[in-house]
């Protein structure tokens, strides 16, 4: 190492220390850029909620407006760590009607990734700017959007709607977040643990598909639509690019839709059943083609 | 301390310390009391520093910092300690259990033992050991033993890397530190920390820092070397968070982790106190000259306020230096391992070597020329005094003024205002 380089290193060190330390010291004489957090009580008194000062895309606690939730469970499936628990049952009053008896989000487990917000067809599930949820008892961090005593029927989006009425973001969640020292809920949580409503025919999915295929033989378009609809998962989640299962079934029955494998919740079972139904409908007898055997869920693209 | 106790036994208890049966008992009680007081001081200092450092760090990053527990958050460290106390004491099953448990004690011992000799003010220290400086250097070496043990015993690659790095680093930097510490020793002619301080004076131009170029350069070399020995940023390679999780203490939790933590922050005091002693005039009070002090001592009439003021002066200097260390931590990025090694072996060691030789030659020459008088601090209005003052002005005052001017320019440059106390 030449002497000039050696001396140069020393000079550089002294100079960068000189510069750098004067910059850091200068911050000691300035006002910090961060906002002083007043704490929940103080904020409530002054009405100056810190939440309102956060950027609007802040990913805080989740909120579900059950008024516009189609109970499609797309959010539940999207969550990589299973924070969301949705339970759908047949309404005992009117057996055709499905109701949500449980919609829990465990905010203590949630990593605020936002993956559940993306697939929601109606924007029912959203991040709020709420973040003050410190709890003495961890189970209190589970936000229960559906009261098990008052089941909520799924929302049926009007045809062609692109926007859905939603309450002020944050109101529902703010009401659900408990005081930090509130007593823990009784465990197990009410309404949890009952057998989930069966969305698909009981027993062997293949046998069920055969049953459906028999019904499809010689059926008219309307009846075929009904049969096809039954083969889908029936959550009306919109993953198939159609707003509801019914419309997807209509499109397939009319022959406009050639892709028979787009029901995401139904997965391979639905795809296989749909193939068998369509083949049987065309052939006039129950057939299980090799393609049908291999059918599995494939996205719209 | 022994003379002090003998005096008490003789004057207050009316016994002859040489023959009284309970003398040893009094010694023992006094030793215990001093030990507890000093370790408590160390722990309190470490705790408060951990809070203070977070506040300073926050300000330097334009944040506010912990200000919730107690006034301005000053009790934050108690909350942290409480949290660490109730945490589970985890020992991983693959670790070497005995060594794993023993390591924190080595570290704490290496830290606490230094307080045996560290001065706090005039006549204020547990002992006035005649090899004090040497003792400090030796017991601080215990810390690295503990770190190495913890790295090995954890049986974790991160901890092992951290331990090995710490060993390499501390062993390397002991050399420039040990060499350059000889500069004040040569100038004072003693290893006793109190004697080194007494050889200096109260005013800044009487400090070893501003007396010779060797002292000036030596100050910075010792500072860097002690930074590295204390594993402080920019030399915190043994616990490099971005690479090694937390380095040698990765596997520790609860109180055992707290010991490492305490030592790290407590070492701030140790290194600052050593620097203050060696180069910054220690507890010398400006205006009280060596003759003054000698007269008081001859008459046994050292006034009480002098003890207090000297302690305040010493603490003020030490705390100032500790703040500089904190300031450095939040300014510099971590150096690489090769940079750390080359800084030590290519720059600090040769420079320290040269300084020691130069200092020895200078001392020898001045002793030959002026005799013992060369060791005594000259008054300001004499040739030597004026030279020292000029050196102080050139090496201390002018850079300080320039530095603060630059700092305030940094503020106005970005269009901000000086508001030092807003939003604390
Ligand atoms: S934000 Fe992410 S982690 Fe949280 S519930 Fe939604 S998908 Fe799950
Ligand atoms: S509509 Fe939205 S909130 Fe409701 S289940 Fe589907 S994805 Fe979840
Ligand atoms: S058919 Fe479409 S809307 Fe119905 S469940 Fe399947 S993917 Fe969702």
XYZ file of C-alpha atoms and ligand atoms in Angstrom:
749
model
C 0.000 0.000 0.000
C 1.561 3.297 -1.048
C 2.002 5.893 1.631
C -0.426 8.285 -0.027
C -3.148 5.660 0.122
C -2.360 4.893 3.732
C -2.556 8.540 4.697
C -5.619 8.918 2.503
C -7.431 6.266 4.511
C -6.705 8.070 7.729
C -7.862 11.333 6.209
C -11.063 9.725 4.938
C -11.807 8.276 8.340
C -11.348 11.569 10.123
C -13.352 13.424 7.513
C -16.275 11.040 7.479
C -16.347 11.038 11.266
C -16.363 14.821 11.224
C -19.175 15.015 8.692
C -21.252 12.153 9.986
C -21.108 13.117 13.607
C -22.104 16.677 12.871
C -25.146 15.411 10.995
C -26.282 13.138 13.805
C -25.610 15.791 16.403
C -27.683 18.297 14.470
C -30.731 16.104 15.019
C -30.340 16.584 18.763
C -31.266 20.210 18.264
C -34.276 19.627 16.068
C -37.828 18.646 16.665
C -38.470 14.949 16.013
C -40.550 14.265 12.976
C -42.707 11.630 14.633
C -46.027 12.443 16.220
C -46.397 11.984 19.937
C -48.856 9.200 20.606
C -51.248 10.397 23.274
C -52.733 7.053 24.254
C -56.299 5.869 23.780
C -57.832 7.707 26.744
C -56.299 11.061 25.984
C -57.151 10.729 22.341
C -60.760 9.968 23.128
C -61.040 13.009 25.362
C -59.607 15.366 22.807
C -61.392 13.680 19.926
C -58.101 13.652 18.066
C -57.977 10.000 17.135
C -54.533 9.071 15.962
C -56.210 6.679 13.544
C -57.393 9.620 11.519
C -53.872 10.796 11.019
C -52.676 7.475 9.635
C -52.438 7.014 5.902
C -55.667 5.712 4.430
C -53.994 2.551 3.167
C -52.745 1.660 6.649
C -53.275 -2.039 7.309
C -54.748 -2.184 10.764
C -57.316 -4.528 12.236
C -59.601 -6.200 9.745
C -63.243 -5.391 9.530
C -66.052 -7.372 7.953
C -69.303 -5.726 7.011
C -71.560 -8.781 7.219
C -74.331 -6.846 5.465
C -72.480 -7.256 2.180
C -70.614 -10.496 2.858
C -71.630 -13.203 0.401
C -70.299 -15.909 2.700
C -68.088 -17.107 -0.114
C -65.206 -17.910 2.254
C -62.661 -16.660 -0.256
C -60.978 -14.705 2.523
C -60.827 -17.756 4.740
C -59.127 -19.725 2.008
C -56.753 -16.897 1.165
C -55.391 -16.495 4.645
C -52.030 -18.272 4.766
C -52.133 -18.750 8.529
C -55.789 -19.523 9.084
C -56.848 -16.523 11.144
C -60.325 -16.438 9.709
C -62.978 -18.922 10.701
C -66.304 -18.877 8.905
C -69.066 -21.297 9.657
C -72.078 -21.697 7.398
C -75.121 -23.700 8.326
C -78.543 -24.414 6.959
C -81.097 -22.081 8.423
C -83.350 -24.300 10.570
C -86.325 -22.057 9.729
C -86.055 -22.363 5.964
C -83.868 -25.288 4.912
C -82.942 -23.757 1.547
C -81.440 -20.686 3.176
C -77.808 -20.823 4.292
C -76.669 -18.630 7.154
C -73.348 -17.649 8.625
C -73.190 -18.575 12.273
C -69.597 -17.617 12.786
C -67.170 -15.134 11.308
C -64.143 -14.838 13.579
C -60.869 -13.146 12.825
C -58.016 -13.735 15.213
C -56.273 -10.378 15.198
C -53.611 -11.690 17.524
C -52.544 -14.223 14.936
C -53.059 -12.036 11.873
C -49.924 -10.745 10.193
C -51.756 -7.968 8.368
C -50.695 -9.181 4.971
C -53.912 -8.175 3.287
C -54.224 -11.402 1.287
C -57.770 -11.908 2.556
C -58.843 -8.502 1.339
C -57.832 -9.154 -2.259
C -60.279 -11.896 -3.259
C -63.358 -10.520 -1.527
C -65.973 -10.030 -4.250
C -67.819 -7.229 -2.487
C -65.182 -5.509 -0.407
C -66.843 -6.689 2.762
C -63.520 -7.438 4.414
C -61.150 -4.496 4.677
C -58.263 -3.242 6.734
C -59.135 -0.415 9.066
C -56.799 2.073 10.686
C -57.545 0.674 14.123
C -54.518 -0.683 15.935
C -55.019 -0.243 19.677
C -55.942 -3.735 20.706
C -53.622 -4.611 23.566
C -55.439 -7.186 25.651
C -54.793 -8.764 28.969
C -56.455 -11.941 27.769
C -55.403 -13.071 24.359
C -58.717 -14.650 23.310
C -60.194 -11.161 23.442
C -58.240 -10.398 20.323
C -60.572 -12.629 18.351
C -63.062 -10.315 16.718
C -66.440 -11.964 16.262
C -68.281 -10.338 13.413
C -71.264 -12.657 13.620
C -73.142 -13.212 16.820
C -73.871 -16.976 16.891
C -77.289 -16.219 18.346
C -78.127 -14.022 15.364
C -76.964 -15.797 12.210
C -76.497 -13.658 9.137
C -77.808 -14.661 5.741
C -75.333 -14.256 2.883
C -75.559 -11.158 0.766
C -76.850 -11.610 -2.780
C -75.165 -9.020 -4.921
C -77.520 -7.389 -7.386
C -76.833 -8.278 -11.015
C -74.127 -6.204 -12.606
C -73.339 -4.291 -9.450
C -69.785 -3.038 -9.163
C -70.041 -1.099 -5.920
C -71.616 -2.260 -2.695
C -72.967 -0.184 0.183
C -70.668 -0.344 3.141
C -70.747 1.210 6.581
C -68.030 3.697 7.553
C -64.782 1.791 7.628
C -63.666 1.193 11.186
C -66.949 1.561 13.011
C -67.692 -2.133 13.324
C -64.202 -3.047 14.417
C -63.930 -0.166 16.872
C -67.113 -1.387 18.510
C -65.772 -4.935 18.695
C -62.380 -4.171 20.223
C -62.694 -4.667 23.944
C -61.188 -2.732 26.819
C -57.732 -4.018 27.589
C -58.687 -5.653 30.878
C -62.059 -7.036 29.967
C -62.597 -10.612 31.148
C -61.779 -13.387 28.739
C -64.608 -15.022 26.841
C -65.861 -18.352 28.044
C -64.062 -21.100 26.214
C -64.946 -22.837 24.026
C -66.421 -19.947 22.129
C -70.155 -20.112 21.680
C -71.245 -21.600 18.392
C -67.829 -23.026 17.620
C -67.196 -26.676 17.204
C -70.487 -27.719 15.677
C -70.152 -29.692 12.518
C -69.785 -27.302 9.615
C -72.614 -27.213 7.129
C -72.042 -29.683 4.341
C -71.677 -27.861 1.124
C -71.411 -30.939 -1.006
C -73.467 -34.097 -1.124
C -72.475 -36.518 1.570
C -70.378 -39.544 0.900
C -68.301 -40.334 -2.126
C -68.007 -37.314 -4.441
C -67.801 -39.674 -7.425
C -71.067 -41.354 -6.575
C -72.649 -37.967 -6.115
C -71.360 -36.881 -9.502
C -72.930 -40.018 -11.076
C -76.236 -39.194 -9.427
C -76.117 -35.684 -10.834
C -75.119 -36.971 -14.260
C -78.170 -39.222 -14.346
C -80.371 -36.189 -13.719
C -78.671 -34.331 -16.542
C -79.546 -36.881 -19.196
C -82.147 -35.401 -21.450
C -82.521 -32.341 -19.298
C -83.458 -29.001 -20.800
C -81.231 -25.967 -20.368
C -82.925 -24.871 -17.190
C -82.704 -28.235 -15.528
C -79.120 -28.655 -16.693
C -78.269 -25.322 -15.136
C -79.711 -26.509 -11.857
C -77.724 -29.725 -11.989
C -74.532 -27.916 -12.865
C -75.062 -25.408 -10.098
C -75.356 -28.235 -7.642
C -71.984 -29.540 -8.745
C -70.252 -26.294 -7.859
C -69.227 -25.407 -4.331
C -72.103 -22.991 -4.031
C -70.318 -20.290 -2.084
C -70.980 -17.579 -4.694
C -67.451 -16.379 -4.234
C -66.889 -15.168 -7.760
C -63.586 -16.958 -8.209
C -64.882 -18.404 -11.457
C -65.213 -14.862 -12.798
C -69.002 -15.115 -12.572
C -70.673 -13.254 -9.743
C -72.527 -16.331 -8.541
C -72.506 -20.063 -9.081
C -75.844 -19.808 -10.837
C -74.473 -17.592 -13.567
C -71.475 -19.824 -14.074
C -73.806 -22.800 -14.412
C -76.000 -20.895 -16.873
C -73.031 -20.035 -19.015
C -71.878 -23.631 -19.102
C -75.345 -24.979 -19.787
C -75.839 -22.616 -22.696
C -72.502 -23.684 -24.122
C -70.962 -20.209 -23.964
C -68.531 -21.264 -21.281
C -66.245 -24.095 -22.329
C -64.077 -24.037 -19.240
C -65.657 -26.468 -16.822
C -63.021 -26.366 -14.127
C -63.116 -22.917 -12.641
C -64.815 -23.413 -9.304
C -62.043 -22.763 -6.876
C -63.725 -23.861 -3.646
C -65.100 -26.927 -5.345
C -61.657 -27.909 -6.517
C -61.072 -31.179 -8.343
C -64.378 -32.665 -7.180
C -66.428 -29.937 -8.803
C -64.343 -29.949 -11.955
C -64.709 -33.702 -12.350
C -68.414 -33.673 -11.641
C -68.964 -30.848 -14.129
C -67.142 -32.763 -16.836
C -69.121 -35.943 -16.173
C -72.410 -34.039 -16.216
C -71.676 -32.266 -19.479
C -70.402 -35.442 -21.172
C -73.387 -37.450 -19.970
C -75.771 -34.726 -21.077
C -74.301 -34.809 -24.581
C -74.038 -38.597 -24.835
C -77.455 -39.340 -23.362
C -75.986 -41.817 -20.941
C -73.628 -41.684 -18.007
C -70.060 -41.595 -19.309
C -66.825 -40.993 -17.488
C -64.262 -39.904 -20.033
C -60.500 -39.985 -19.358
C -60.496 -36.161 -19.456
C -63.114 -36.138 -16.744
C -60.972 -38.453 -14.661
C -58.052 -36.115 -14.949
C -60.023 -32.900 -14.460
C -58.905 -30.688 -11.683
C -59.318 -27.077 -10.649
C -57.765 -24.600 -13.039
C -58.121 -20.868 -12.707
C -59.938 -18.746 -15.280
C -56.699 -17.857 -16.998
C -9.563 2.381 52.124
C -7.564 0.586 54.756
C -6.041 3.771 56.174
C -9.487 5.260 56.239
C -10.879 2.326 58.201
C -7.926 2.326 60.587
C -8.549 5.997 61.186
C -12.174 5.328 62.026
C -11.286 2.493 64.382
C -8.720 4.653 66.106
C -10.650 7.926 66.285
C -14.282 6.868 66.544
C -14.100 3.518 68.287
C -11.064 4.284 70.367
C -9.292 1.029 69.589
C -5.901 0.260 68.210
C -6.474 -1.313 64.793
C -3.297 -3.388 65.025
C -4.324 -5.225 68.176
C -8.128 -4.944 68.289
C -9.774 -8.321 67.820
C -12.614 -7.059 65.646
C -10.451 -5.166 63.157
C -10.723 -7.898 60.561
C -14.482 -7.957 61.046
C -14.712 -4.235 60.405
C -12.631 -4.716 57.290
C -14.933 -7.470 56.100
C -18.092 -5.443 56.663
C -16.571 -2.446 54.944
C -15.493 -4.599 52.006
C -18.964 -6.036 51.630
C -20.551 -2.613 51.857
C -18.174 -1.165 49.287
C -18.698 -4.126 46.970
C -22.456 -3.879 47.140
C -22.404 -0.118 46.698
C -20.130 -0.309 43.679
C -21.973 -3.080 41.885
C -25.221 -1.283 42.576
C -23.739 1.827 41.093
C -22.632 -0.145 38.053
C -26.040 -1.725 37.604
C -27.898 1.535 38.090
C -25.629 3.276 35.658
C -26.100 0.499 33.123
C -29.863 0.640 33.513
C -30.117 4.378 33.241
C -27.756 4.390 30.305
C -29.868 1.850 28.486
C -32.759 4.286 28.772
C -30.673 7.347 27.995
C -29.096 5.701 24.984
C -32.516 4.874 23.595
C -33.607 8.458 24.033
C -30.490 9.783 22.336
C -30.788 7.230 19.563
C -34.377 8.255 19.046
C -33.524 11.933 18.797
C -30.756 11.225 16.340
C -33.243 9.313 14.230
C -35.823 12.073 14.569
C -37.994 10.051 16.909
C -39.045 10.600 20.504
C -37.933 7.401 22.239
C -39.221 5.712 25.373
C -40.943 8.391 27.458
C -43.768 6.530 29.130
C -42.556 4.846 32.304
C -41.912 7.510 34.903
C -40.994 11.093 34.067
C -39.576 11.166 30.572
C -39.460 7.380 30.652
C -36.550 7.325 33.088
C -37.920 4.247 34.830
C -38.061 2.294 31.611
C -35.063 0.254 32.672
C -36.905 -0.936 35.791
C -39.775 -2.138 33.646
C -37.305 -3.897 31.367
C -35.514 -5.507 34.289
C -38.795 -6.685 35.733
C -39.738 -8.184 32.425
C -36.401 -9.968 32.142
C -36.674 -11.228 35.712
C -39.968 -12.974 35.154
C -38.960 -14.460 31.843
C -38.308 -18.133 31.613
C -34.670 -19.068 32.030
C -34.249 -21.159 28.932
C -31.298 -23.450 28.493
C -31.294 -25.257 25.213
C -30.933 -29.011 25.560
C -27.975 -29.177 23.204
C -25.936 -26.647 25.125
C -23.139 -27.328 27.546
C -25.263 -26.660 30.585
C -22.616 -25.790 33.145
C -20.574 -23.555 30.925
C -23.739 -21.985 29.601
C -24.796 -21.044 33.092
C -21.347 -19.911 34.157
C -20.631 -17.585 31.249
C -22.699 -14.595 32.441
C -20.869 -14.612 35.764
C -17.510 -14.307 34.056
C -18.791 -11.371 32.095
C -20.301 -9.637 35.097
C -17.246 -10.350 37.214
C -14.931 -8.856 34.596
C -17.079 -5.777 34.597
C -17.688 -5.406 38.332
C -14.073 -6.052 39.334
C -12.899 -2.932 37.546
C -14.779 -0.847 40.085
C -12.278 -1.917 42.704
C -9.783 0.610 41.381
C -11.822 3.074 39.339
C -11.673 6.508 40.952
C -14.818 8.555 41.473
C -13.248 11.631 42.932
C -10.487 12.831 45.200
C -9.672 9.904 47.490
C -12.886 8.295 46.369
C -12.257 4.760 45.237
C -12.357 1.365 46.844
C -8.608 1.019 46.727
C -5.724 3.056 45.451
C -3.900 0.120 44.021
C -0.401 0.927 42.814
C -0.879 -1.160 39.653
C -4.406 0.120 39.069
C -4.243 0.619 35.320
C -2.666 -2.755 34.802
C -5.350 -4.293 36.992
C -8.124 -2.717 34.907
C -6.629 -4.088 31.724
C -6.322 -7.564 33.199
C -9.761 -7.964 34.749
C -11.560 -6.628 31.694
C -9.996 -9.546 29.858
C -12.331 -11.751 31.896
C -15.242 -10.403 29.903
C -13.962 -11.932 26.712
C -13.513 -15.254 28.476
C -17.184 -15.155 29.403
C -18.184 -14.190 25.885
C -16.118 -16.989 24.413
C -17.624 -19.487 26.866
C -21.144 -18.337 26.100
C -20.489 -18.620 22.376
C -19.105 -22.113 22.743
C -21.542 -23.442 25.312
C -24.652 -22.287 23.458
C -23.995 -24.858 20.762
C -25.458 -22.530 18.191
C -23.683 -21.346 15.096
C -24.659 -17.703 15.642
C -23.396 -17.717 19.186
C -20.200 -19.469 18.181
C -19.483 -16.990 15.396
C -20.122 -14.179 17.833
C -17.850 -15.661 20.455
C -15.015 -16.278 18.034
C -15.313 -12.822 16.588
C -15.281 -11.334 20.048
C -12.147 -13.273 20.914
C -10.360 -12.194 17.746
C -11.429 -8.614 18.178
C -10.702 -8.165 21.845
C -7.357 -9.934 21.701
C -6.325 -7.766 18.749
C -7.379 -4.505 20.282
C -5.806 -5.265 23.640
C -2.473 -4.630 21.946
C -2.945 -1.004 20.850
C -4.856 -0.302 24.050
C -2.152 -1.803 26.215
C 0.572 0.049 24.318
C -1.013 3.427 24.162
C -2.008 3.386 27.788
C 1.710 3.498 28.473
C 1.805 7.082 27.196
C 0.053 8.586 30.230
C 1.856 6.072 32.415
C 5.203 7.297 31.118
C 4.146 10.900 31.512
C 2.954 10.409 35.083
C 5.508 7.817 36.069
C 2.902 5.662 37.803
C 0.321 2.968 37.191
C -1.795 4.175 40.069
C -4.912 5.811 38.665
C -4.929 8.483 41.359
C -1.292 9.349 40.733
C -1.935 9.682 37.018
C -4.743 12.098 37.781
C -2.665 14.061 40.272
C 0.085 14.493 37.703
C -2.385 16.378 35.545
C -4.136 19.643 36.331
C -7.634 21.026 36.523
C -7.681 23.205 33.430
C -8.021 21.567 30.031
C -4.540 22.653 28.976
C -3.179 20.771 31.983
C -4.677 17.510 30.743
C -2.469 14.920 29.095
C -4.720 15.184 26.085
C -3.345 18.629 25.278
C 0.168 18.343 26.625
C 2.008 16.505 23.925
C 1.151 15.306 20.433
C 1.611 11.796 21.787
C -1.094 12.358 24.335
C -3.389 13.836 21.719
C -2.990 10.964 19.271
C -2.944 8.451 22.092
C -6.318 9.646 23.298
C -7.953 8.789 19.994
C -6.174 5.481 19.626
C -7.145 4.421 23.133
C -10.694 5.561 22.497
C -11.019 3.471 19.353
C -9.348 0.488 20.977
C -11.628 0.622 24.011
C -14.659 0.984 21.761
C -13.613 -2.205 20.051
C -12.887 -3.959 23.320
C -16.272 -3.011 24.663
C -17.944 -4.368 21.515
C -19.498 -0.999 20.864
C -20.611 0.075 17.433
C -18.957 0.424 14.953
C -17.123 -2.616 16.313
C -20.128 -4.595 17.500
C -19.277 -7.509 15.227
C -19.709 -10.127 17.974
C -23.384 -9.310 18.202
C -23.999 -8.062 14.690
C -27.783 -8.256 14.660
C -28.061 -8.304 10.909
C -25.769 -11.290 10.550
C -25.696 -13.197 13.808
C -29.170 -12.701 15.280
C -27.671 -11.426 18.506
C -24.226 -12.991 18.474
C -22.833 -14.684 21.520
C -25.944 -14.053 23.647
C -28.416 -15.380 21.090
C -29.453 -18.362 23.194
C -29.767 -16.489 26.464
C -32.998 -15.286 27.946
C -34.235 -13.719 31.122
C -31.770 -12.686 33.772
C -28.821 -14.368 32.126
C -29.342 -12.213 29.085
C -29.757 -9.219 31.360
C -26.261 -9.795 32.734
C -24.737 -9.515 29.289
C -26.821 -6.475 28.644
C -25.850 -4.887 31.930
C -22.184 -5.471 31.288
C -22.353 -3.966 27.871
C -23.892 -0.763 29.123
C -21.876 -0.707 32.327
C -18.675 -0.964 30.297
C -19.538 2.455 28.976
C -18.704 3.838 32.384
C -15.575 1.764 32.737
C -14.118 2.798 29.421
C -15.082 6.433 29.886
C -13.644 6.501 33.378
C -10.358 5.028 32.183
C -10.170 7.588 29.389
C -10.991 10.403 31.788
C -8.335 9.245 34.176
C -5.621 8.833 31.605
C -6.156 11.842 29.413
C -8.809 14.202 30.729
C -7.452 15.146 34.108
C -9.709 12.855 36.125
C -11.164 14.515 39.197
C -8.864 17.532 39.119
C -10.888 20.662 39.893
C -9.997 23.719 37.827
C -8.504 26.378 40.042
C -7.247 24.016 42.722
C -3.590 23.631 41.954
C -1.345 20.806 43.027
C 0.337 23.044 45.614
C -3.043 23.947 47.058
C -3.948 20.332 47.446
C -0.569 19.431 48.897
C -0.923 22.214 51.489
C -4.369 20.983 52.506
C -3.117 17.467 52.812
C -0.091 18.461 54.885
C -2.444 20.189 57.331
C -5.001 17.358 57.196
C -7.543 19.968 56.177
C -8.908 18.897 52.823
C -12.272 20.680 52.776
C -15.408 18.597 52.427
C -16.603 20.414 49.351
C -13.473 19.384 47.523
C -14.475 15.725 47.751
C -17.876 16.530 46.308
C -16.711 18.905 43.601
C -13.961 16.575 42.473
C -16.445 13.711 42.261
C -18.829 15.913 40.267
C -16.039 16.925 37.900
C -15.012 13.341 37.364
C -18.568 12.168 36.757
C -19.262 15.059 34.400
C -16.254 14.230 32.266
C -17.035 10.531 32.284
C -20.665 11.049 31.356
C -19.691 13.412 28.574
C -17.397 10.776 27.152
C -20.058 8.099 27.555
C -22.384 10.293 25.535
C -19.797 10.567 22.809
C -19.678 6.774 22.689
C -23.441 6.646 22.350
C -23.303 9.327 19.708
C -20.744 7.317 17.759
C -22.929 4.260 17.970
C -25.797 6.026 16.265
C -23.613 7.619 13.629
C -21.428 4.908 12.195
C -22.349 1.737 10.405
C -20.703 -1.455 11.509
C -17.288 -2.146 10.004
C -16.523 -5.412 8.274
C -14.402 -8.030 9.954
C -11.464 -7.437 7.614
C -11.737 -3.690 8.087
C -11.779 -4.158 11.806
C -8.634 -6.272 11.656
C -6.786 -4.010 9.272
C -7.634 -0.953 11.356
C -6.090 -2.631 14.342
C -2.992 -4.195 12.863
C -2.146 -1.750 10.101
C -3.032 1.514 11.744
C -3.490 1.385 15.482
C -0.714 -1.000 16.466
C 2.096 0.750 14.543
C 0.855 4.142 15.620
C 0.602 3.073 19.250
C 4.089 1.606 19.083
C 5.494 4.827 17.645
C 3.700 6.887 20.270
C 5.104 4.862 23.126
C 8.643 5.157 21.807
C 8.225 8.877 21.178
C 6.706 9.443 24.586
C 9.506 7.525 26.261
C 12.173 9.498 24.411
C 10.481 12.808 25.174
C 10.098 12.009 28.822
C 13.684 10.908 29.075
C 14.926 14.042 27.363
C 12.855 16.426 29.401
C 13.892 14.637 32.546
C 17.537 14.937 31.544
C 17.088 18.617 30.749
C 14.782 19.830 33.504
C 14.807 17.100 36.152
C 11.742 16.464 38.299
C 10.382 19.917 37.453
C 9.348 18.581 34.043
C 6.715 16.408 35.710
C 5.052 19.320 37.504
C 2.284 21.199 35.725
C 3.466 24.640 34.695
C 1.323 27.717 35.464
C -0.490 29.197 32.477
C 1.709 32.289 32.258
C 4.992 30.589 31.655
C 6.573 29.355 28.484
C 5.453 25.763 28.973
C 2.031 26.831 30.110
C 1.526 28.993 27.050
C 2.656 26.243 24.716
C 0.161 23.884 26.327
C -2.557 26.494 26.027
C -1.780 27.029 22.360
C -1.987 23.306 21.812
C -5.314 23.203 23.622
C -6.639 26.033 21.487
C -5.488 24.450 18.235
C -6.430 20.888 19.092
C -9.523 21.436 21.199
C -11.139 24.844 21.053
C -10.906 25.607 17.360
C -12.120 22.194 16.183
C -14.975 22.358 18.683
C -16.086 25.765 17.453
C -15.810 24.665 13.829
C -17.696 21.507 14.598
C -20.615 23.241 16.252
C -20.753 25.787 13.468
C -20.981 22.934 10.995
C -23.672 21.265 13.058
C -25.860 24.338 13.127
C -25.257 24.881 9.447
C -26.553 21.372 8.855
C -29.776 22.454 10.488
C -30.239 25.699 8.612
C -29.155 24.015 5.398
C -32.280 21.852 5.351
C -34.455 24.771 6.397
C -35.062 23.565 9.925
C -34.844 25.570 13.116
C -32.934 24.915 16.295
C -35.457 23.523 18.755
C -33.450 21.376 21.117
C -36.040 20.833 23.811
C -39.198 20.435 21.788
C -41.176 17.246 22.065
C -38.951 15.426 24.519
S -54.457 -10.061 6.723
Fe -53.395 -11.909 6.089
S -53.010 -12.979 7.989
Fe -54.560 -11.456 8.445
S -56.472 -12.547 8.190
Fe -56.013 -11.573 6.250
S -54.940 -13.123 5.078
Fe -54.938 -13.786 7.208
S -67.660 -11.856 0.822
Fe -65.657 -11.156 1.433
S -65.734 -11.196 3.642
Fe -67.445 -12.394 2.970
S -66.665 -14.502 2.956
Fe -66.373 -13.676 0.878
S -64.285 -12.835 0.904
Fe -64.885 -13.155 3.034
S -68.984 -21.725 -9.085
Fe -67.807 -19.808 -9.062
S -68.911 -18.546 -7.623
Fe -69.597 -20.607 -7.248
S -68.290 -21.388 -5.673
Fe -67.356 -22.011 -7.561
S -65.948 -20.429 -8.095
Fe -67.240 -19.575 -6.465
